[in-house]
Coordinates of C-alpha atoms and ligand atoms in Angstrom, one line a residue:
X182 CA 6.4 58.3 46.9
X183 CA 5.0 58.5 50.5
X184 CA 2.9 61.4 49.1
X185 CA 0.6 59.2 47.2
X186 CA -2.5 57.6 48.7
X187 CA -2.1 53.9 50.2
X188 CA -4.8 52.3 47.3
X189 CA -1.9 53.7 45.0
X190 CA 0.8 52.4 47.0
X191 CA -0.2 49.5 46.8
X192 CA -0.4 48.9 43.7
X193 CA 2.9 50.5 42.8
X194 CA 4.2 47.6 45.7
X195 CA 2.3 44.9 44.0
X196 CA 3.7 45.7 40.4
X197 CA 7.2 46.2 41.6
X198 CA 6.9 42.7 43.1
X199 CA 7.1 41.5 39.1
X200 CA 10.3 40.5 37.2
X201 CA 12.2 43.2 36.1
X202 CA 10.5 45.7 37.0
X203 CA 11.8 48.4 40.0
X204 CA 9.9 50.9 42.0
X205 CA 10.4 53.4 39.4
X206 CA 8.9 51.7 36.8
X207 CA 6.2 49.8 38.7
X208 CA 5.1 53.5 39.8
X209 CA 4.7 54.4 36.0
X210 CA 3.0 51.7 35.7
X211 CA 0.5 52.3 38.4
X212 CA 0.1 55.7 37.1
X213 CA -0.7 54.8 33.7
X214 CA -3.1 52.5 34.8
X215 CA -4.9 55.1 36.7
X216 CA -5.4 57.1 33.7
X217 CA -6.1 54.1 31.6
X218 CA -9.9 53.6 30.7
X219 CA -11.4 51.5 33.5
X220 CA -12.3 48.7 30.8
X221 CA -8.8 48.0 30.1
X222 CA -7.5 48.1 33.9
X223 CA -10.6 45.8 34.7
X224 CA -9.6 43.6 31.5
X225 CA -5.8 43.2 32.8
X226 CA -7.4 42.2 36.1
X227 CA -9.5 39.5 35.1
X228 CA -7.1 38.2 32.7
X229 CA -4.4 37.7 35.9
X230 CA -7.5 36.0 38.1
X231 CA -8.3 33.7 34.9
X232 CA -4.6 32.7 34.4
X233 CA -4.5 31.6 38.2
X234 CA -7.7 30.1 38.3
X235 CA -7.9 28.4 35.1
X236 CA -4.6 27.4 33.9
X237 CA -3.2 23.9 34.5
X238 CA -1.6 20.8 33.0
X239 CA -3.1 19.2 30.3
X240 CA -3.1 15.4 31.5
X241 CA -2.0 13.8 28.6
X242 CA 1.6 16.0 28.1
X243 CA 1.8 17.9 31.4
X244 CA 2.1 21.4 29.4
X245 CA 0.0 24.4 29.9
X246 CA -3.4 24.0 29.3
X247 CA -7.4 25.4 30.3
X248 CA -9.0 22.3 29.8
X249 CA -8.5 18.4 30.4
X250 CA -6.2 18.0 27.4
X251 CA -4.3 20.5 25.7
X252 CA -4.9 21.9 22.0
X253 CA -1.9 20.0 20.3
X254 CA -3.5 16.4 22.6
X255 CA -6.9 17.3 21.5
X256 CA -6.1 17.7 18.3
X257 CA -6.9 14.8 15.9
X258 CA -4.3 15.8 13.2
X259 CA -1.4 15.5 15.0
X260 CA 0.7 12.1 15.1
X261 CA 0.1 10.5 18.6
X262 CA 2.8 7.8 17.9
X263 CA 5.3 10.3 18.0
X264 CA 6.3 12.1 21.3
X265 CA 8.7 14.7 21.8
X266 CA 10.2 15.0 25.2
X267 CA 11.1 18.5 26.8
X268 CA 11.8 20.3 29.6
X269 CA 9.3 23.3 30.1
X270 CA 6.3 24.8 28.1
X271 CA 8.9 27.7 26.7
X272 CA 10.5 25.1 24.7
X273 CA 7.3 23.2 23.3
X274 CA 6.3 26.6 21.9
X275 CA 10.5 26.8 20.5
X276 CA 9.5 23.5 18.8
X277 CA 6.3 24.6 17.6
X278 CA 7.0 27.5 16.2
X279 CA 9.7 25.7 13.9
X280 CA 7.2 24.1 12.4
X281 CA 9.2 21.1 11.9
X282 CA 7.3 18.4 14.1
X283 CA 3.7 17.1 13.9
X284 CA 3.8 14.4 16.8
X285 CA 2.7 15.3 20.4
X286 CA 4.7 16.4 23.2
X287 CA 5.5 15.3 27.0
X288 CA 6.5 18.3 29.2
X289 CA 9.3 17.1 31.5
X290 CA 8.7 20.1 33.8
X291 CA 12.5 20.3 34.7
X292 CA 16.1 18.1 34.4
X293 CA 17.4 16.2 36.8
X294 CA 19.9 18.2 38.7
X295 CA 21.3 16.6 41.9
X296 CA 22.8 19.9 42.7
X297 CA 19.5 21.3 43.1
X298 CA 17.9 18.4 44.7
X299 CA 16.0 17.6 41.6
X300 CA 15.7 13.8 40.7
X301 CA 13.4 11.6 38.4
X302 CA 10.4 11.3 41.3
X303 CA 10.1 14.9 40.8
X304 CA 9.7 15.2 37.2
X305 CA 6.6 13.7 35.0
X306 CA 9.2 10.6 33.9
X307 CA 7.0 7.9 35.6
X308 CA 4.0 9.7 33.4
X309 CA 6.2 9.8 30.2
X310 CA 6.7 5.7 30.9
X311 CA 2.9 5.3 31.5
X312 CA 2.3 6.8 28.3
X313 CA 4.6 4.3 26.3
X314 CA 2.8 1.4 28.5
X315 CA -0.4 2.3 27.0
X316 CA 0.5 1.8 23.6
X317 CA 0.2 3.7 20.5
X318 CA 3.7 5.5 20.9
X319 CA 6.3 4.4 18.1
X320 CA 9.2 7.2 19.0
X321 CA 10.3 9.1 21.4
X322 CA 12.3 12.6 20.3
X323 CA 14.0 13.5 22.9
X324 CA 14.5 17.9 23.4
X325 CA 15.7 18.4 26.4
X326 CA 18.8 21.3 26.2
X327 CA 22.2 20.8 25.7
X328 CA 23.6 21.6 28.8
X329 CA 25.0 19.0 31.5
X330 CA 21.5 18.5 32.6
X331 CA 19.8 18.2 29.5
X332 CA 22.3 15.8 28.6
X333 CA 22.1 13.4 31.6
X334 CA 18.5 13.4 31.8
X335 CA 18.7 12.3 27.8
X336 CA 20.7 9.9 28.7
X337 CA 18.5 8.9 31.8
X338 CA 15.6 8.8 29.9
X339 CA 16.9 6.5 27.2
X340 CA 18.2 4.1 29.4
X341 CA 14.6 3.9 30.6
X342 CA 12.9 3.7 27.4
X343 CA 15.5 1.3 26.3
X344 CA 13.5 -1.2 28.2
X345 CA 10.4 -0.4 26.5
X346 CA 9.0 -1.3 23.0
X347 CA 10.0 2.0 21.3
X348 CA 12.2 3.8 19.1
X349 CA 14.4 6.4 21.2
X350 CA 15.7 9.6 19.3
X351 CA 17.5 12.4 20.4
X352 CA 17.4 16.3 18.7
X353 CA 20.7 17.1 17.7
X354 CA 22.7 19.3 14.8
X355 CA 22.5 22.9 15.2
X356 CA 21.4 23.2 19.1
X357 CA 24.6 25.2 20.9
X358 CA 26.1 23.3 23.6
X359 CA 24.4 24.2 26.7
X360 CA 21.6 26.1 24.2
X361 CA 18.7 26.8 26.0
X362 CA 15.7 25.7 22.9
X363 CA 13.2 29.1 23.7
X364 CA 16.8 30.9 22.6
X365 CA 17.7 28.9 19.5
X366 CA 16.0 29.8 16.3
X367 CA 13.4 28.8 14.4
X368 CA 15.1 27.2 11.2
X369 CA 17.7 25.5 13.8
X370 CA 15.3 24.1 16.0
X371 CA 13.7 22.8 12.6
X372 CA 16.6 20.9 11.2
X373 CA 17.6 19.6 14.6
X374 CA 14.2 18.0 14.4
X375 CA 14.8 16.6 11.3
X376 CA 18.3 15.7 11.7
X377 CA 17.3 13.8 15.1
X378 CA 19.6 10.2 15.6
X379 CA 18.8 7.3 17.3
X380 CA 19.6 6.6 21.3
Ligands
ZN274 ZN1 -1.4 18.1 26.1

C-alpha cells in the first residue's frame, strides 16, 4: 500500500473512512475510479459536494429536502389534514413506498431515549404542535417503531396532542415488536396504515 503515490493514498483513506467499507475494498475502490472515465469520477464528485451543500429540511415536515418545502409538502394532491408522524426519513420512504397513505408527514428526527440523553427539546415535537396550532390538521397517524422508544414517544406524543383539537391515531397490526419500519415490508406497512386505531 505504501507503494502507491500520496494523491492515491488518499483517496483510498478517504473511501475507507465510509460505512462498511475496509482498506481493502476502499483501495479497489480508488483503483477503479482511476481507470473510470474522468466524467463519471467528476460526476460522483459533484453529486457528494451537491448532497452537502444543497440538502436540508423541508420546513414544513422536517424530512430531506433541496428546496423550502419538500415534494410530498409541495405537492397539492396530497391530504394536508392528515399527518403521519415518524422517526427518520428512512421510514417516510417505508411508508411511501406502501403506497397506503396520501396525507403528509412530520419527521420526528429521533425518539426520546433518556438513556441516550435524548428528550422532547431535541426532537421537532414543539414544530409537530405548531403545525396542529395552525389549523388545517384533522389526524395525526402516529409511525414511530415498535420498540421501547417508539412506544413511549407514541405515547408522549399523544398525551400532547390530547390537548389539542385533533384526532390521534397510532399504526398498528403487522409491525414486529421492536420492528424497525425501513425493515418491514411493503404490504405490512400498508395494512398497518389502514388498520391504524385511535390514541
Ligand atoms: Zn416536507
Amino acid at each position: 500500500m505504501q507503494y502507491y503515490p500520496p494523491t492515491l493514498l488518499n483517496a483510498i483513506k478517504q473511501l475507507s473512512r465510509l460505512p462498511g467499507i475496509g482498506e481493502k475494498t476502499a483501495e479497489r475502490l480508488a483503483l477503479h475510479l482511476l481507470r473510470a472515465p474522468e466524467r463519471y469520477a467528476a460526476s460522483l464528485a459533484e453529486s457528494i459536494i451537491a448532497l452537502k451543500g444543497q440538502t436540508r429540511l423541508c420546513t414544513l415536515c422536517h424530512g430531506l429536502s433541496d428546496s423550502e418545502h419538500c415534494r410530498i409538502c409541495a405537492n397539492p394532491s396530497r391530504n394536508a389534514s392528515l399527518i403521519c408522524v415518524v422517526e427518520q426519513p428512512a421510514d417516510m420512504v417505508a411508508i411511501e413506498k406502501s403506497g397506503g397513505f396520501n396525507g403528509r408527514y412530520h419527521i420526528l428526527q429521533g425518539v426520546l431515549s433518556p438513556m441516550d440523553g435524548i428528550g422532547p427539546g431535541d426532537l421537532r415535537i414543539q414544530e409537530l404542535l405548531e403545525r396542529i396550532n395552525q389549523g388545517a390538521v384533522a389526524e395525526v397517524v402516529i409511525a414511530t417503531s415498535t420498540s421501547v422508544e417508539g412506544d413511549s414517544t407514541a405515547a408522549f406524543l399523544a398525551e400532547k396532542l390530547s390537548r389539542l383539537p385533533v384526532k390521534v391515531s397510532r399504526i398498528a397490526s403487522g409491525i414486529p415488536i421492536g420492528g424497525d419500519l425501513k425493515y418491514v415490508d411493503q404490504v405490512t406497512i400498508k395494512r398497518a396504515m389502514e388498520a391504524r386505531h385511535d390514541l
